[in-house]
Tab-separated table of N, CA and C in Angstrom:
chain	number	residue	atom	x	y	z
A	28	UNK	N	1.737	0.487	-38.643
A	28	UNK	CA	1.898	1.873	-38.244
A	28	UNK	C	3.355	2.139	-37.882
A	29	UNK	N	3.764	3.468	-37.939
A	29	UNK	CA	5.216	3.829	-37.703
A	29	UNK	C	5.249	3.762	-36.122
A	30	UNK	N	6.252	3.090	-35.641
A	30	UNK	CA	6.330	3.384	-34.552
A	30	UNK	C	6.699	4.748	-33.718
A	31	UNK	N	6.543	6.104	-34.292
A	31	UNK	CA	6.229	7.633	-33.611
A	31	UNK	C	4.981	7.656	-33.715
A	32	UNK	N	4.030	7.260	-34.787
A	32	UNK	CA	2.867	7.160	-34.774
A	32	UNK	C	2.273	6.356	-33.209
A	33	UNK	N	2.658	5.144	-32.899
A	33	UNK	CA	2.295	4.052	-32.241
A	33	UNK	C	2.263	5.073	-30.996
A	34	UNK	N	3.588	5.546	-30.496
A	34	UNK	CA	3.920	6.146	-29.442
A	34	UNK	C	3.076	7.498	-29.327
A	35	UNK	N	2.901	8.324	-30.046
A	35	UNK	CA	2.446	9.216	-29.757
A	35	UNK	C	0.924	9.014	-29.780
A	36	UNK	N	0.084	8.046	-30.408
A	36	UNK	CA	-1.341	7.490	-30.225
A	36	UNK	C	-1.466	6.650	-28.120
A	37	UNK	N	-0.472	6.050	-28.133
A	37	UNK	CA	-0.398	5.508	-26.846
A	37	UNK	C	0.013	6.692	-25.609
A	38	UNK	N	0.684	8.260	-25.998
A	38	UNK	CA	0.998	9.043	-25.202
A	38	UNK	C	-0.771	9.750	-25.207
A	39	UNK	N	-0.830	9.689	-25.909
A	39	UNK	CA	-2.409	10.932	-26.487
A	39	UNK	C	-3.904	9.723	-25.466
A	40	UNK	N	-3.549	8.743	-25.651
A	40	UNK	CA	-4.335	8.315	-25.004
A	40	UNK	C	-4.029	7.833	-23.838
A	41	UNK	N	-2.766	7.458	-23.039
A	41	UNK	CA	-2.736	7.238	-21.839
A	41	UNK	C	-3.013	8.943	-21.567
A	42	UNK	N	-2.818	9.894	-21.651
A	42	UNK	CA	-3.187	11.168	-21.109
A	42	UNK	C	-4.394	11.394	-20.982
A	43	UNK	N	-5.152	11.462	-22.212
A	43	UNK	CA	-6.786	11.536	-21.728
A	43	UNK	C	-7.214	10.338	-20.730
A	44	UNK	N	-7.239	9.514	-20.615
A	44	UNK	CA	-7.374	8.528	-19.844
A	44	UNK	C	-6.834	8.894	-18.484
A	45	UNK	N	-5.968	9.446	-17.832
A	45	UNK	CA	-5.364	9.976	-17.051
A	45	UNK	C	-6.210	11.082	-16.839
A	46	UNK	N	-6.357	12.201	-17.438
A	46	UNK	CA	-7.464	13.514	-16.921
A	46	UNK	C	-8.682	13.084	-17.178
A	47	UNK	N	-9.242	12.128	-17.476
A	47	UNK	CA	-10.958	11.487	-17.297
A	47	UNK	C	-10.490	11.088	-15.940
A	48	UNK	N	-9.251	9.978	-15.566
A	48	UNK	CA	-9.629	8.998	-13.924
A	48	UNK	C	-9.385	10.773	-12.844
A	49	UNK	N	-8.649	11.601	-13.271
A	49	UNK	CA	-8.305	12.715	-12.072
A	49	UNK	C	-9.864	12.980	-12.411
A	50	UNK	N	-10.748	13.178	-13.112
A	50	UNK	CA	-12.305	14.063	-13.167
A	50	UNK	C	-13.103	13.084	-12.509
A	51	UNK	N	-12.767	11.409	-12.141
A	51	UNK	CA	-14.117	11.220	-11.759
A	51	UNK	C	-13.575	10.572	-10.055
A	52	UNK	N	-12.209	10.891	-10.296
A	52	UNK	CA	-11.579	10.515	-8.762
A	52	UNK	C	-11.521	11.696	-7.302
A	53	UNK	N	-11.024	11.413	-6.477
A	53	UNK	CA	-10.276	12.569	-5.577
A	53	UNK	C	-8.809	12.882	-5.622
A	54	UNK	N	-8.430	11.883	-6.588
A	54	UNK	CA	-6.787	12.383	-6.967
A	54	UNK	C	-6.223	13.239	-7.818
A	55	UNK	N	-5.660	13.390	-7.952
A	55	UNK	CA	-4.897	14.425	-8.956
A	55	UNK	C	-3.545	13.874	-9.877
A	56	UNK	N	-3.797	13.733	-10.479
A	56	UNK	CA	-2.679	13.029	-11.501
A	56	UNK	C	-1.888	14.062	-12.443
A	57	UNK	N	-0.604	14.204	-12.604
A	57	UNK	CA	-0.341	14.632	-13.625
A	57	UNK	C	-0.392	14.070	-14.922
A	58	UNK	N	-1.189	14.630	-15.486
A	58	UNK	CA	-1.830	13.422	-16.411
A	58	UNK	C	-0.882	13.420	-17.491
A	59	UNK	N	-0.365	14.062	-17.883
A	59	UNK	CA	1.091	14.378	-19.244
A	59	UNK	C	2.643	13.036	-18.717
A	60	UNK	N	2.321	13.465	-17.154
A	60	UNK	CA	3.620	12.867	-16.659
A	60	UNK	C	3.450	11.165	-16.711
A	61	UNK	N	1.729	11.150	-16.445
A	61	UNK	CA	1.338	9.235	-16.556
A	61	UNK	C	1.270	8.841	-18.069
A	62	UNK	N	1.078	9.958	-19.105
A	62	UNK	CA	0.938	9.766	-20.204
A	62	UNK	C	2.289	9.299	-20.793
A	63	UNK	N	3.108	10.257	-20.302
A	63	UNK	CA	4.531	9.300	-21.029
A	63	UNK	C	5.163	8.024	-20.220
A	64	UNK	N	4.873	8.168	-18.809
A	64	UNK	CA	5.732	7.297	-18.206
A	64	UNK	C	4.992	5.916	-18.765
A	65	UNK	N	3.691	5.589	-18.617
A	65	UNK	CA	3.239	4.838	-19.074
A	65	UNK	C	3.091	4.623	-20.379
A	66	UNK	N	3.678	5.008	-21.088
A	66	UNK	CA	3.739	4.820	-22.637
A	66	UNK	C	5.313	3.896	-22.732
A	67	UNK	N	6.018	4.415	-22.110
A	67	UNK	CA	7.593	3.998	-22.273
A	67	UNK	C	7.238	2.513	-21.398
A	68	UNK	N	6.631	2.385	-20.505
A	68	UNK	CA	6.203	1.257	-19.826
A	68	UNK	C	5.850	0.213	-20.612
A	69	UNK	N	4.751	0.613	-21.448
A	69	UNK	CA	3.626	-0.315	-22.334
A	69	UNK	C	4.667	-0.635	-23.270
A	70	UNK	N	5.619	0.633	-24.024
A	70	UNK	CA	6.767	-0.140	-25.254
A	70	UNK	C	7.216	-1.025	-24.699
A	71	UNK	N	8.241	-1.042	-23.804
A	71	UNK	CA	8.984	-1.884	-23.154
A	71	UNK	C	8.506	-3.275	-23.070
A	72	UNK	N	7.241	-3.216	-22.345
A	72	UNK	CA	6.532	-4.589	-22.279
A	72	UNK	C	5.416	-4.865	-23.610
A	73	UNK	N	5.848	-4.468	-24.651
A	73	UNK	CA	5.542	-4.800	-26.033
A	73	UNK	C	6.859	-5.566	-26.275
A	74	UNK	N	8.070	-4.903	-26.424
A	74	UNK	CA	9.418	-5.232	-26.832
A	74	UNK	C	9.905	-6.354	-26.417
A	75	UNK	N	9.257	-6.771	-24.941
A	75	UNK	CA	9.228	-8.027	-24.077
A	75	UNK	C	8.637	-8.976	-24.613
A	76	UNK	N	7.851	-8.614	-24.828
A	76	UNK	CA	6.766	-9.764	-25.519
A	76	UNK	C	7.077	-10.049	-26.952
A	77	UNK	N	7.600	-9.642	-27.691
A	77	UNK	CA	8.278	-9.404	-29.028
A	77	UNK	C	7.115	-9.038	-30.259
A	78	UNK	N	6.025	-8.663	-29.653
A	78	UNK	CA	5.059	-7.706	-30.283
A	78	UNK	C	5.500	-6.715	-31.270
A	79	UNK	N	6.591	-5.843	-30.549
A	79	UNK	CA	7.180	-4.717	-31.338
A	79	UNK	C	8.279	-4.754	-31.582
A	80	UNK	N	9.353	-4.788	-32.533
A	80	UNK	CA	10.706	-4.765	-32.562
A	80	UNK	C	11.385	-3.424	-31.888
A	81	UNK	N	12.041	-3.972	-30.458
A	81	UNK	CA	13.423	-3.145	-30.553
A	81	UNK	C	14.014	-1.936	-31.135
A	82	UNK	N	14.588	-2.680	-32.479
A	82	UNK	CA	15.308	-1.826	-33.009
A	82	UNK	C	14.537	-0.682	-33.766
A	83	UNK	N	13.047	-0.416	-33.781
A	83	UNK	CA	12.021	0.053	-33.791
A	83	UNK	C	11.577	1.049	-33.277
A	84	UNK	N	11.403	0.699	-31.575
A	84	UNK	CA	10.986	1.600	-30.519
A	84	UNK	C	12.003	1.859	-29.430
A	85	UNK	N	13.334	1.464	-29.555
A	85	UNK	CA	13.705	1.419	-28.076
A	85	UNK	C	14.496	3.000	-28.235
A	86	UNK	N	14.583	3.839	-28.870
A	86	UNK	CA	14.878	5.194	-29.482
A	86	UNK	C	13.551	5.754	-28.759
A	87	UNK	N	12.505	5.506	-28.622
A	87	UNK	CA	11.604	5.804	-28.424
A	87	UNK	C	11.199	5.888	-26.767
A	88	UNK	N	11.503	4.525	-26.626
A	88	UNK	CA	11.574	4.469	-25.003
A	88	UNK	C	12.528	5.497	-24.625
A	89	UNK	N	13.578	5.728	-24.611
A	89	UNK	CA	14.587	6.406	-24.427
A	89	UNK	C	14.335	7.776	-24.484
A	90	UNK	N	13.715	7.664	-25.468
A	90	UNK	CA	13.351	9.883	-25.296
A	90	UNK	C	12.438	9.511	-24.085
A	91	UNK	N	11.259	8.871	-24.188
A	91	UNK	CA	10.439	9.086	-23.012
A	91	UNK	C	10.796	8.707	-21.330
A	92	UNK	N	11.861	8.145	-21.509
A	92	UNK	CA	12.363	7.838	-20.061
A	92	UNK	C	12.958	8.976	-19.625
A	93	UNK	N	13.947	9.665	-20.858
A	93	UNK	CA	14.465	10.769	-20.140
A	93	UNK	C	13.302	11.651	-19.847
A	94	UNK	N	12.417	12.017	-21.000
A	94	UNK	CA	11.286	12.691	-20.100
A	94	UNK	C	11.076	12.389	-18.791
A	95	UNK	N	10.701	11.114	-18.473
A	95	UNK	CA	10.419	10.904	-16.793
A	95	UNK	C	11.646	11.192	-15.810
A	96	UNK	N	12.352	10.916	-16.250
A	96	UNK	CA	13.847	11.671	-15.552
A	96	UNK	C	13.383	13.039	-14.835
A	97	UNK	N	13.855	13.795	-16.545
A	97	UNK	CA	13.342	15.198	-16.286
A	97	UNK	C	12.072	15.461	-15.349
A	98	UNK	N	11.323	15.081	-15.823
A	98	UNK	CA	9.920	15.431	-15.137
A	98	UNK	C	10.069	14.957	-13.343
A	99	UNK	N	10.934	14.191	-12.891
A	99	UNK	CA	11.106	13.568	-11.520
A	99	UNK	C	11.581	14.687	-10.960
A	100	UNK	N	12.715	15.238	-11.620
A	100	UNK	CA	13.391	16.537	-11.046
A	100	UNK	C	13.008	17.738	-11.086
A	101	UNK	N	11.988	17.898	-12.202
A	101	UNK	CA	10.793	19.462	-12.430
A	101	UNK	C	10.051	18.898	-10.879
A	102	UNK	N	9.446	18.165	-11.033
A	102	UNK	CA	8.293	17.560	-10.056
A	102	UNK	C	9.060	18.066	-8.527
A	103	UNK	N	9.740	17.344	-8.256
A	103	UNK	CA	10.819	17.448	-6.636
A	103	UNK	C	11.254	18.686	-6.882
A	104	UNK	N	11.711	19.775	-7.750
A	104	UNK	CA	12.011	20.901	-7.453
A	104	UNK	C	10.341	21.727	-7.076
A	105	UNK	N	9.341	20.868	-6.818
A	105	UNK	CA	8.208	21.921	-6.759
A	105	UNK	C	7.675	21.271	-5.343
A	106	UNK	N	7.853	19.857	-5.179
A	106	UNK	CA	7.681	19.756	-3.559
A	106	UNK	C	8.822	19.504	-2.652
A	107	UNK	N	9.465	19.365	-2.918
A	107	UNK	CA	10.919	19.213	-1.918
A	107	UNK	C	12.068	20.731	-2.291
A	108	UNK	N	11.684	21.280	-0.863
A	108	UNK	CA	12.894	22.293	-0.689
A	108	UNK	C	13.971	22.406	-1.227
A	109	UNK	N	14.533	21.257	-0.668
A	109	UNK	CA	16.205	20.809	-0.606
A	109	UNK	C	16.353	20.477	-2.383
A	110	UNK	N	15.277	20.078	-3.420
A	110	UNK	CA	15.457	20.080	-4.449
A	110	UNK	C	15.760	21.096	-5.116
A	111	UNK	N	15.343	22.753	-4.453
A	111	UNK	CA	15.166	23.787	-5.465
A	111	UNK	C	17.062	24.123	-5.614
A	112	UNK	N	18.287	23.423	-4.909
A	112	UNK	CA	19.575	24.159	-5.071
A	112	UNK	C	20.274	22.903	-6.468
A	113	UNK	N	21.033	23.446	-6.736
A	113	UNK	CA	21.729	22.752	-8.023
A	113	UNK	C	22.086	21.258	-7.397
A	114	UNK	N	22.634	20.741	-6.522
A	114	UNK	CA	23.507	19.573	-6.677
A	114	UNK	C	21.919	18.348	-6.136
A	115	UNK	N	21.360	18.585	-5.582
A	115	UNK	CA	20.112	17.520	-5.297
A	115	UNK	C	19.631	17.560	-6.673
A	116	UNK	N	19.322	18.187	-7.266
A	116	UNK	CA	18.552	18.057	-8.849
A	116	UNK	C	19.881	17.146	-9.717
A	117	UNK	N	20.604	17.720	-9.811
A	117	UNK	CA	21.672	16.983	-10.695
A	117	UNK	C	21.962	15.607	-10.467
A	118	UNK	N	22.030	15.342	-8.626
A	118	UNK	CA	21.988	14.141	-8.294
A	118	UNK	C	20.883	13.331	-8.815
A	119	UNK	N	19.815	13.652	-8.655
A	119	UNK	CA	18.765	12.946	-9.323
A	119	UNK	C	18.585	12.910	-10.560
A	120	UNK	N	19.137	13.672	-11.255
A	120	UNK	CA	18.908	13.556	-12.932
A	120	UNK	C	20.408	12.673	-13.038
A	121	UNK	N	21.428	12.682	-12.679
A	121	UNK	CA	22.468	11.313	-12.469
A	121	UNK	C	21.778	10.487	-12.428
A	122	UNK	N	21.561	9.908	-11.715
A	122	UNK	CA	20.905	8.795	-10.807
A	122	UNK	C	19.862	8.332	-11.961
A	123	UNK	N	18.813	9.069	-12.005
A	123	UNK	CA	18.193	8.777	-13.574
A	123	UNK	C	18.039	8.357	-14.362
A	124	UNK	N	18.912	8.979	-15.207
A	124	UNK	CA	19.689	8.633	-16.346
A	124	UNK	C	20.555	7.529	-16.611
A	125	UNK	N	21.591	6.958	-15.115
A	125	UNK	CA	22.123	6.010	-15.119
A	125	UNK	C	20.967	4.765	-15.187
A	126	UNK	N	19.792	4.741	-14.151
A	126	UNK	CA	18.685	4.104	-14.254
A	126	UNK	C	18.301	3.374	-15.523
A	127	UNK	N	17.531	4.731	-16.429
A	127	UNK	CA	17.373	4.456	-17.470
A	127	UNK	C	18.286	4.134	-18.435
A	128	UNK	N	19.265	4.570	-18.226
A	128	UNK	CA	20.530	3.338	-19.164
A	128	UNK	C	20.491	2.063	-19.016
A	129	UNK	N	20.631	1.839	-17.368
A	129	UNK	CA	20.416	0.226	-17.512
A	129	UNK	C	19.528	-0.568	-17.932
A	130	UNK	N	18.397	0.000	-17.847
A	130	UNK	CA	16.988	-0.494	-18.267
A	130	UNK	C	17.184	-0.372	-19.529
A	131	UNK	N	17.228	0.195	-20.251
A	131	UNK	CA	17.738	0.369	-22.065
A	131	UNK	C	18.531	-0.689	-22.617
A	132	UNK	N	19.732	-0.553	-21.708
A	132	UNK	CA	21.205	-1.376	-22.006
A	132	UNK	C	21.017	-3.132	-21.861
A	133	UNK	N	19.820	-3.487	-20.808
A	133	UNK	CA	19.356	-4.802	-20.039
A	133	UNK	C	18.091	-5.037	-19.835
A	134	UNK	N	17.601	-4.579	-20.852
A	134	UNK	CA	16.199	-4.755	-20.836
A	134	UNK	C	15.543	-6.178	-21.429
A	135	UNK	N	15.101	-6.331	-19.719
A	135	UNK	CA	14.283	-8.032	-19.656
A	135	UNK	C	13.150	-7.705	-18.689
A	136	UNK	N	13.176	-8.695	-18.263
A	136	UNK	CA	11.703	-9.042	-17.353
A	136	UNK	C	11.590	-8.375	-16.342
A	137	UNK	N	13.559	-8.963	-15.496
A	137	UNK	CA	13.331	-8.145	-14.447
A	137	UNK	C	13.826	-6.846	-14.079
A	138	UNK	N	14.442	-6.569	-15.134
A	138	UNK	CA	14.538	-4.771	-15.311
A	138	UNK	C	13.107	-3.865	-15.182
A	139	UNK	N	12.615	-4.333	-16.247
A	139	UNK	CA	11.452	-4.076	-15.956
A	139	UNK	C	10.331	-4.202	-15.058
A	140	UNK	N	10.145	-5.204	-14.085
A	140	UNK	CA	9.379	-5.153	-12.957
A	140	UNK	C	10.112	-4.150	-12.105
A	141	UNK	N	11.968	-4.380	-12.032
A	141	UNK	CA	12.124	-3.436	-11.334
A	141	UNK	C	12.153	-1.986	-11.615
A	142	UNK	N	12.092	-1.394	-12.672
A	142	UNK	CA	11.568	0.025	-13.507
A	142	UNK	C	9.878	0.654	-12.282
A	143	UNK	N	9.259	-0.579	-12.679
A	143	UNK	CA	7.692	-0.023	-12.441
A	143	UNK	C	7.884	-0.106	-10.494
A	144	UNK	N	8.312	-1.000	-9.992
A	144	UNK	CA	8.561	-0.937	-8.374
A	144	UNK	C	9.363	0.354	-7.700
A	145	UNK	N	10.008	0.782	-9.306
A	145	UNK	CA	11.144	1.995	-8.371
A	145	UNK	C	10.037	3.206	-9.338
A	146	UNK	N	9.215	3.470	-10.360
A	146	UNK	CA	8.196	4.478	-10.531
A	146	UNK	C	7.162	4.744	-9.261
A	147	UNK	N	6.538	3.736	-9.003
A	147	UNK	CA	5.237	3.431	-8.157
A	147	UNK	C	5.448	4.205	-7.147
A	148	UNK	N	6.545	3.932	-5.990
A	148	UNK	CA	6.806	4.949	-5.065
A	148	UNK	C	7.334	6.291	-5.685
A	149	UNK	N	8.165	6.636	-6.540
A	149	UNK	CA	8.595	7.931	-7.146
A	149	UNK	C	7.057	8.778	-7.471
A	150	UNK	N	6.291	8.067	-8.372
A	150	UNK	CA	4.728	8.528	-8.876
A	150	UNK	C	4.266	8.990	-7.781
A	151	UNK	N	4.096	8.113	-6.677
A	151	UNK	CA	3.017	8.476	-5.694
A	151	UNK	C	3.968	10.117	-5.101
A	152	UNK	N	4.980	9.845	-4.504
A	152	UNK	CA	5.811	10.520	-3.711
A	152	UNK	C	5.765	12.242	-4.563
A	153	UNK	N	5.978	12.391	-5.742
A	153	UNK	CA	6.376	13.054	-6.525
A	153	UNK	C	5.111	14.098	-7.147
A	154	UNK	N	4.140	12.875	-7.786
A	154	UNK	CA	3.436	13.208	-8.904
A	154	UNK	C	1.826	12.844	-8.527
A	155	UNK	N	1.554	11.989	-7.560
A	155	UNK	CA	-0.121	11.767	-7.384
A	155	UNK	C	-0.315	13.007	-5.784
A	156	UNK	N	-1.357	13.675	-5.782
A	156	UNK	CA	-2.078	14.771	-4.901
A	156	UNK	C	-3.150	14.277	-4.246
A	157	UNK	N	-3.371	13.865	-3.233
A	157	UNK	CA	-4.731	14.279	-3.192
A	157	UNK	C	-5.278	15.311	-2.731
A	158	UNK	N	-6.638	16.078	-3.161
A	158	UNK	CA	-7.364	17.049	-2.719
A	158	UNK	C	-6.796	17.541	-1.097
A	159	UNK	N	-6.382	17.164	-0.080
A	159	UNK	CA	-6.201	17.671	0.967
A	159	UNK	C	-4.770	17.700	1.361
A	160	UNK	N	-3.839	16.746	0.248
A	160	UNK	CA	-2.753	17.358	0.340
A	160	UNK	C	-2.138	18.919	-0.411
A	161	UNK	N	-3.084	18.599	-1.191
A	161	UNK	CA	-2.404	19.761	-2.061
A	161	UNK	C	-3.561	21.103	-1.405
A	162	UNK	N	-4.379	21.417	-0.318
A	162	UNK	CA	-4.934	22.368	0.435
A	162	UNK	C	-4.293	23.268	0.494
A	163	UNK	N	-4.327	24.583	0.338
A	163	UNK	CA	-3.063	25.525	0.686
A	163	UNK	C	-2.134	25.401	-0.359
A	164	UNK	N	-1.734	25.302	-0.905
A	164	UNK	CA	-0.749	25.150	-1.679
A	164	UNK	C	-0.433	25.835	-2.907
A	165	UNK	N	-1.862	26.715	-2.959
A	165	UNK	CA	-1.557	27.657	-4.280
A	165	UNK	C	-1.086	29.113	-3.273
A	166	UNK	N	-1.487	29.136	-1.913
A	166	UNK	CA	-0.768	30.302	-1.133
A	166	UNK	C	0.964	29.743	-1.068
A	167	UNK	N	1.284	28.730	-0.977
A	167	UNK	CA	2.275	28.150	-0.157
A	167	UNK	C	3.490	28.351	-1.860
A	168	UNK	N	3.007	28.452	-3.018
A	168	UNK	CA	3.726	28.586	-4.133
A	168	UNK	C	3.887	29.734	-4.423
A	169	UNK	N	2.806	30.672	-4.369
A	169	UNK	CA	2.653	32.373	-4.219
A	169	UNK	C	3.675	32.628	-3.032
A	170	UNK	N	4.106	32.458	-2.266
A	170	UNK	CA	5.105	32.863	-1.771
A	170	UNK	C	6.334	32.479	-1.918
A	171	UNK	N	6.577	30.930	-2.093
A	171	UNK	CA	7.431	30.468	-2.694
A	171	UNK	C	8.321	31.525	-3.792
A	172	UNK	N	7.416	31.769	-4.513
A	172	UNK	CA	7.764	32.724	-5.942
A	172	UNK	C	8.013	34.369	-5.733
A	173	UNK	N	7.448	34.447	-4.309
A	173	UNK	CA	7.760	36.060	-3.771
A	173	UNK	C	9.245	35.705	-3.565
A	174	UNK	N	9.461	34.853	-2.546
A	174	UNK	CA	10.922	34.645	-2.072
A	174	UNK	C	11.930	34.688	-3.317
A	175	UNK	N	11.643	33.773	-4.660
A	175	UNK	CA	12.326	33.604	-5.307
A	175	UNK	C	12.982	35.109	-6.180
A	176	UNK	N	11.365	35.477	-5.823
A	176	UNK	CA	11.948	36.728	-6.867
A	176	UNK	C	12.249	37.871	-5.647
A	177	UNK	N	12.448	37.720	-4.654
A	177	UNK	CA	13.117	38.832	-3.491
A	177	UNK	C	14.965	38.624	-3.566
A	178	UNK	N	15.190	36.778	-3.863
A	178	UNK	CA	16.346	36.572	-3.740
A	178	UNK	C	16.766	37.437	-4.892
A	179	UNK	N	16.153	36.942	-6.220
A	179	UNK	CA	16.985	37.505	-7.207
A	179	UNK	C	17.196	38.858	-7.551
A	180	UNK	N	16.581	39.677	-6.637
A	180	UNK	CA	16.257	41.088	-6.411
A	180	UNK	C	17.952	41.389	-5.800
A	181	UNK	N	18.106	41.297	-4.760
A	181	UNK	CA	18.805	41.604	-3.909
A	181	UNK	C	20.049	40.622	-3.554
């Protein structure tokens, strides 16, 4: 199989797999966001294992890491305040990006354990809900979005 094929069969199904565990759990997953992060995960530790060639998928990893990039900084601009002004977002999409370079640039064993140790807290922090955190919170965005659009009013 082509490896866009490979990737996008492994994105399509870590996602459903992801909105089946949020339907029979109390958590809430973004299931798109576990779908890629864990896809770029699984290449990586294919590429490790020498299952998949490299020069193959690691184009591949790479779009999807920056996705998780991106998606870290969509995500924190929707629960952290201090994320919604320009230089905290940029910092973190820096920061990122340099990340995922190294992991790209030095990708071994322990890049990779350390990849999934520095996701795990980001995931939880960022991207997993549970039912009573996220309580309130469709009032608490409805205003959010009044403010936003009062600023840009005036």
């Amino acid at each position: 199989m082509t490896p866009l094929l490979v990737s996008s069969i492994l994105i399509i199904g870590f996602t459903v797999l992801t909105y089946f565990f949020n339907k029979i759990t109390h958590w809430k997953i973004c299931f798109v966001c576990a779908g890629v992060s864990l896809t770029w995960l699984t290449l990586s530790f294919l590429i490790l294992l020498g299952l998949v060639f490299a020069t193959d998928y690691l184009i591949l990893v790479a779009l999807l890491l920056g996705g998780t990039v991106v998606g870290i900084v969509y995500q924190g601009e929707k629960k952290f305040k201090v994320m919604r002004s320009f230089t905290p977002k940029m910092v973190v999409l820096i920061i990122g990006f340099v990340l995922a370079h190294l992991l790209l640039t030095n990708m071994n064993w322990l890049t990779l354990i350390a990849a999934t140790f520095i996701l795990i807290p980001l995931g939880y922090l960022f991207f997993l809900k549970s039912p009573q955190a996220t309580a309130g919170t469709e009032n608490s965005e409805t205003i959010r979005d009044l403010e936003d659009k009062m600023k840009e009013c005036c």
